[in-house]
mmCIF file of N, CA and C in Angstrom:
data_model
loop_
_atom_site.group_PDB
_atom_site.id
_atom_site.type_symbol
_atom_site.label_atom_id
_atom_site.label_comp_id
_atom_site.label_asym_id
_atom_site.label_seq_id
_atom_site.Cartn_x
_atom_site.Cartn_y
_atom_site.Cartn_z
ATOM 1 N N PRO A 239 1.691 -14.498 35.988
ATOM 2 C CA PRO A 239 0.712 -13.920 35.070
ATOM 3 C C PRO A 239 1.305 -13.750 33.684
ATOM 4 N N GLY A 240 0.572 -13.835 32.750
ATOM 5 C CA GLY A 240 0.935 -13.649 31.358
ATOM 6 C C GLY A 240 -0.341 -13.472 30.578
ATOM 7 N N TRP A 241 -0.365 -13.950 29.376
ATOM 8 C CA TRP A 241 -1.573 -13.845 28.582
ATOM 9 C C TRP A 241 -1.839 -15.200 27.947
ATOM 10 N N SER A 242 -3.064 -15.394 27.549
ATOM 11 C CA SER A 242 -3.431 -16.629 26.866
ATOM 12 C C SER A 242 -4.249 -16.269 25.632
ATOM 13 N N GLU A 243 -4.335 -17.207 24.723
ATOM 14 C CA GLU A 243 -5.077 -16.972 23.479
ATOM 15 C C GLU A 243 -6.541 -16.650 23.746
ATOM 16 N N SER A 244 -7.065 -17.061 24.899
ATOM 17 C CA SER A 244 -8.465 -16.778 25.214
ATOM 18 C C SER A 244 -8.717 -15.285 25.398
ATOM 19 N N GLN A 245 -7.640 -14.507 25.592
ATOM 20 C CA GLN A 245 -7.778 -13.065 25.758
ATOM 21 C C GLN A 245 -7.865 -12.331 24.422
ATOM 22 N N LEU A 246 -7.566 -13.020 23.325
ATOM 23 C CA LEU A 246 -7.630 -12.388 22.016
ATOM 24 C C LEU A 246 -9.080 -12.169 21.626
ATOM 25 N N ARG A 247 -9.316 -11.086 20.946
ATOM 26 C CA ARG A 247 -10.682 -10.770 20.522
ATOM 27 C C ARG A 247 -11.123 -11.699 19.404
ATOM 28 N N SER A 248 -12.396 -12.026 19.417
ATOM 29 C CA SER A 248 -12.979 -12.752 18.293
ATOM 30 C C SER A 248 -14.008 -11.825 17.658
ATOM 31 N N TYR A 249 -14.153 -11.951 16.368
ATOM 32 C CA TYR A 249 -15.024 -11.048 15.625
ATOM 33 C C TYR A 249 -16.111 -11.839 14.912
ATOM 34 N N PRO A 250 -17.302 -11.252 14.761
ATOM 35 C CA PRO A 250 -18.400 -11.952 14.098
ATOM 36 C C PRO A 250 -18.289 -11.915 12.573
ATOM 37 N N PHE A 251 -17.234 -11.315 12.054
ATOM 38 C CA PHE A 251 -17.055 -11.229 10.608
ATOM 39 C C PHE A 251 -15.763 -11.940 10.219
ATOM 40 N N LYS A 252 -15.660 -12.255 8.957
ATOM 41 C CA LYS A 252 -14.497 -12.963 8.446
ATOM 42 C C LYS A 252 -13.278 -12.038 8.456
ATOM 43 N N THR A 253 -12.153 -12.552 8.909
ATOM 44 C CA THR A 253 -10.908 -11.781 8.897
ATOM 45 C C THR A 253 -9.971 -12.371 7.850
ATOM 46 N N ARG A 254 -8.930 -11.620 7.526
ATOM 47 C CA ARG A 254 -7.956 -12.115 6.553
ATOM 48 C C ARG A 254 -6.574 -11.615 6.931
ATOM 49 N N GLN A 255 -5.567 -12.255 6.389
ATOM 50 C CA GLN A 255 -4.195 -11.851 6.626
ATOM 51 C C GLN A 255 -3.949 -10.470 6.015
ATOM 52 N N ILE A 256 -3.139 -9.676 6.689
ATOM 53 C CA ILE A 256 -2.736 -8.377 6.156
ATOM 54 C C ILE A 256 -1.373 -8.565 5.502
ATOM 55 N N PRO A 257 -1.209 -8.143 4.241
ATOM 56 C CA PRO A 257 0.074 -8.333 3.571
ATOM 57 C C PRO A 257 1.194 -7.549 4.251
ATOM 58 N N ARG A 258 2.380 -8.147 4.286
ATOM 59 C CA ARG A 258 3.589 -7.500 4.798
ATOM 60 C C ARG A 258 4.501 -7.279 3.594
ATOM 61 N N LEU A 259 4.755 -6.016 3.271
ATOM 62 C CA LEU A 259 5.540 -5.687 2.086
ATOM 63 C C LEU A 259 6.615 -4.666 2.426
ATOM 64 N N PRO A 260 7.769 -4.721 1.729
ATOM 65 C CA PRO A 260 8.789 -3.687 1.927
ATOM 66 C C PRO A 260 8.227 -2.317 1.564
ATOM 67 N N HIS A 261 8.678 -1.297 2.278
ATOM 68 C CA HIS A 261 8.106 0.040 2.067
ATOM 69 C C HIS A 261 8.290 0.549 0.648
ATOM 70 N N GLY A 262 9.257 0.040 -0.096
ATOM 71 C CA GLY A 262 9.477 0.491 -1.467
ATOM 72 C C GLY A 262 8.732 -0.318 -2.513
ATOM 73 N N ASP A 263 7.980 -1.310 -2.102
ATOM 74 C CA ASP A 263 7.264 -2.180 -3.034
ATOM 75 C C ASP A 263 6.079 -1.427 -3.629
ATOM 76 N N PRO A 264 5.967 -1.374 -4.962
ATOM 77 C CA PRO A 264 4.839 -0.674 -5.592
ATOM 78 C C PRO A 264 3.476 -1.220 -5.158
ATOM 79 N N ARG A 265 3.412 -2.510 -4.802
ATOM 80 C CA ARG A 265 2.137 -3.079 -4.337
ATOM 81 C C ARG A 265 1.717 -2.450 -3.013
ATOM 82 N N ALA A 266 2.696 -2.084 -2.174
ATOM 83 C CA ALA A 266 2.372 -1.429 -0.901
ATOM 84 C C ALA A 266 1.720 -0.078 -1.170
ATOM 85 N N GLU A 267 2.283 0.678 -2.080
ATOM 86 C CA GLU A 267 1.716 1.986 -2.436
ATOM 87 C C GLU A 267 0.308 1.834 -3.004
ATOM 88 N N GLU A 268 0.112 0.807 -3.813
ATOM 89 C CA GLU A 268 -1.211 0.560 -4.396
ATOM 90 C C GLU A 268 -2.243 0.249 -3.303
ATOM 91 N N LEU A 269 -1.854 -0.576 -2.335
ATOM 92 C CA LEU A 269 -2.766 -0.895 -1.238
ATOM 93 C C LEU A 269 -3.102 0.355 -0.431
ATOM 94 N N ILE A 270 -2.104 1.165 -0.155
ATOM 95 C CA ILE A 270 -2.330 2.404 0.599
ATOM 96 C C ILE A 270 -3.257 3.328 -0.186
ATOM 97 N N ASP A 271 -3.005 3.467 -1.484
ATOM 98 C CA ASP A 271 -3.859 4.316 -2.326
ATOM 99 C C ASP A 271 -5.313 3.845 -2.321
ATOM 100 N N ASN A 272 -5.502 2.525 -2.214
ATOM 101 C CA ASN A 272 -6.854 1.953 -2.201
ATOM 102 C C ASN A 272 -7.417 1.818 -0.788
ATOM 103 N N GLU A 273 -6.718 2.423 0.177
ATOM 104 C CA GLU A 273 -7.126 2.393 1.589
ATOM 105 C C GLU A 273 -7.289 0.968 2.110
ATOM 106 N N GLU A 274 -6.389 0.088 1.665
ATOM 107 C CA GLU A 274 -6.347 -1.299 2.131
ATOM 108 C C GLU A 274 -5.236 -1.419 3.171
ATOM 109 N N PRO A 275 -5.387 -2.330 4.131
ATOM 110 C CA PRO A 275 -4.345 -2.481 5.150
ATOM 111 C C PRO A 275 -3.083 -3.122 4.579
ATOM 112 N N VAL A 276 -1.944 -2.686 5.075
ATOM 113 C CA VAL A 276 -0.650 -3.263 4.713
ATOM 114 C C VAL A 276 0.319 -2.980 5.857
ATOM 115 N N VAL A 277 1.173 -3.952 6.147
ATOM 116 C CA VAL A 277 2.241 -3.749 7.122
ATOM 117 C C VAL A 277 3.502 -3.459 6.327
ATOM 118 N N LEU A 278 4.090 -2.284 6.553
ATOM 119 C CA LEU A 278 5.306 -1.903 5.845
ATOM 120 C C LEU A 278 6.517 -2.446 6.586
ATOM 121 N N THR A 279 7.397 -3.127 5.852
ATOM 122 C CA THR A 279 8.620 -3.669 6.434
ATOM 123 C C THR A 279 9.820 -2.908 5.881
ATOM 124 N N ASP A 280 10.983 -3.201 6.415
ATOM 125 C CA ASP A 280 12.243 -2.581 5.968
ATOM 126 C C ASP A 280 12.215 -1.066 6.100
ATOM 127 N N THR A 281 11.684 -0.577 7.195
ATOM 128 C CA THR A 281 11.669 0.856 7.454
ATOM 129 C C THR A 281 12.053 1.087 8.907
ATOM 130 N N ASN A 282 12.659 2.221 9.195
ATOM 131 C CA ASN A 282 13.033 2.558 10.568
ATOM 132 C C ASN A 282 12.044 3.535 11.192
ATOM 133 N N LEU A 283 10.850 3.656 10.614
ATOM 134 C CA LEU A 283 9.874 4.611 11.129
ATOM 135 C C LEU A 283 9.511 4.345 12.580
ATOM 136 N N VAL A 284 9.461 3.106 12.962
ATOM 137 C CA VAL A 284 9.076 2.758 14.332
ATOM 138 C C VAL A 284 10.141 1.867 14.977
ATOM 139 N N HIS A 285 11.404 2.200 14.754
ATOM 140 C CA HIS A 285 12.510 1.372 15.239
ATOM 141 C C HIS A 285 12.416 1.111 16.741
ATOM 142 N N THR A 286 12.045 2.130 17.525
ATOM 143 C CA THR A 286 11.973 1.933 18.973
ATOM 144 C C THR A 286 10.855 0.971 19.366
ATOM 145 N N ALA A 287 9.866 0.792 18.509
ATOM 146 C CA ALA A 287 8.758 -0.111 18.837
ATOM 147 C C ALA A 287 9.136 -1.582 18.667
ATOM 148 N N LEU A 288 10.315 -1.863 18.139
ATOM 149 C CA LEU A 288 10.714 -3.251 17.950
ATOM 150 C C LEU A 288 10.788 -4.018 19.263
ATOM 151 N N LYS A 289 11.014 -3.311 20.357
ATOM 152 C CA LYS A 289 11.112 -3.978 21.665
ATOM 153 C C LYS A 289 9.744 -4.160 22.327
ATOM 154 N N TRP A 290 8.674 -3.734 21.684
ATOM 155 C CA TRP A 290 7.338 -3.809 22.279
ATOM 156 C C TRP A 290 6.777 -5.220 22.163
ATOM 157 N N ASP A 291 6.960 -6.011 23.189
ATOM 158 C CA ASP A 291 6.253 -7.277 23.269
ATOM 159 C C ASP A 291 5.192 -7.132 24.363
ATOM 160 N N LEU A 292 4.435 -8.165 24.627
ATOM 161 C CA LEU A 292 3.350 -8.039 25.604
ATOM 162 C C LEU A 292 3.862 -7.704 26.997
ATOM 163 N N ASN A 293 5.005 -8.258 27.378
ATOM 164 C CA ASN A 293 5.565 -7.938 28.695
ATOM 165 C C ASN A 293 5.975 -6.475 28.778
ATOM 166 N N TYR A 294 6.625 -5.971 27.731
ATOM 167 C CA TYR A 294 7.038 -4.564 27.707
ATOM 168 C C TYR A 294 5.817 -3.649 27.810
ATOM 169 N N LEU A 295 4.773 -3.946 27.041
ATOM 170 C CA LEU A 295 3.574 -3.108 27.071
ATOM 171 C C LEU A 295 2.912 -3.135 28.442
ATOM 172 N N GLU A 296 2.850 -4.312 29.042
ATOM 173 C CA GLU A 296 2.237 -4.413 30.366
ATOM 174 C C GLU A 296 3.021 -3.587 31.392
ATOM 175 N N GLU A 297 4.345 -3.633 31.319
ATOM 176 C CA GLU A 297 5.186 -2.886 32.254
ATOM 177 C C GLU A 297 5.102 -1.381 32.029
ATOM 178 N N ASN A 298 4.890 -0.948 30.790
ATOM 179 C CA ASN A 298 4.984 0.473 30.470
ATOM 180 C C ASN A 298 3.659 1.198 30.294
ATOM 181 N N ILE A 299 2.572 0.478 30.022
ATOM 182 C CA ILE A 299 1.291 1.185 29.911
ATOM 183 C C ILE A 299 0.287 0.727 30.953
ATOM 184 N N GLY A 300 0.653 -0.245 31.742
ATOM 185 C CA GLY A 300 -0.196 -0.614 32.862
ATOM 186 C C GLY A 300 -1.189 -1.708 32.566
ATOM 187 N N ASN A 301 -2.081 -1.868 33.511
ATOM 188 C CA ASN A 301 -3.020 -2.972 33.481
ATOM 189 C C ASN A 301 -4.411 -2.472 33.088
ATOM 190 N N GLY A 302 -4.546 -1.942 31.889
ATOM 191 C CA GLY A 302 -5.836 -1.451 31.413
ATOM 192 C C GLY A 302 -6.252 -2.189 30.162
ATOM 193 N N ASP A 303 -7.359 -1.773 29.603
ATOM 194 C CA ASP A 303 -7.823 -2.339 28.337
ATOM 195 C C ASP A 303 -7.341 -1.454 27.204
ATOM 196 N N PHE A 304 -6.470 -1.982 26.355
ATOM 197 C CA PHE A 304 -5.904 -1.238 25.238
ATOM 198 C C PHE A 304 -5.922 -2.109 23.997
ATOM 199 N N SER A 305 -5.992 -1.488 22.849
ATOM 200 C CA SER A 305 -5.829 -2.188 21.578
ATOM 201 C C SER A 305 -4.527 -1.728 20.961
ATOM 202 N N VAL A 306 -3.734 -2.680 20.520
ATOM 203 C CA VAL A 306 -2.442 -2.363 19.892
ATOM 204 C C VAL A 306 -2.417 -2.995 18.526
#
């Protein structure tokens, strides 16, 4: 068992890439201020989550419906 791309959600609206910026980048702060999505990089805020892949999540949160 594993996962396949067919399990990914599809949406009826247009999606776009979310920018990945270092946490000290002024553009990241601007996006946050404007309530726009941004992935912050170069931070240890979620260091333990680095090991969270699909296998880890399946083993640790079980076989339910979750959004991550």
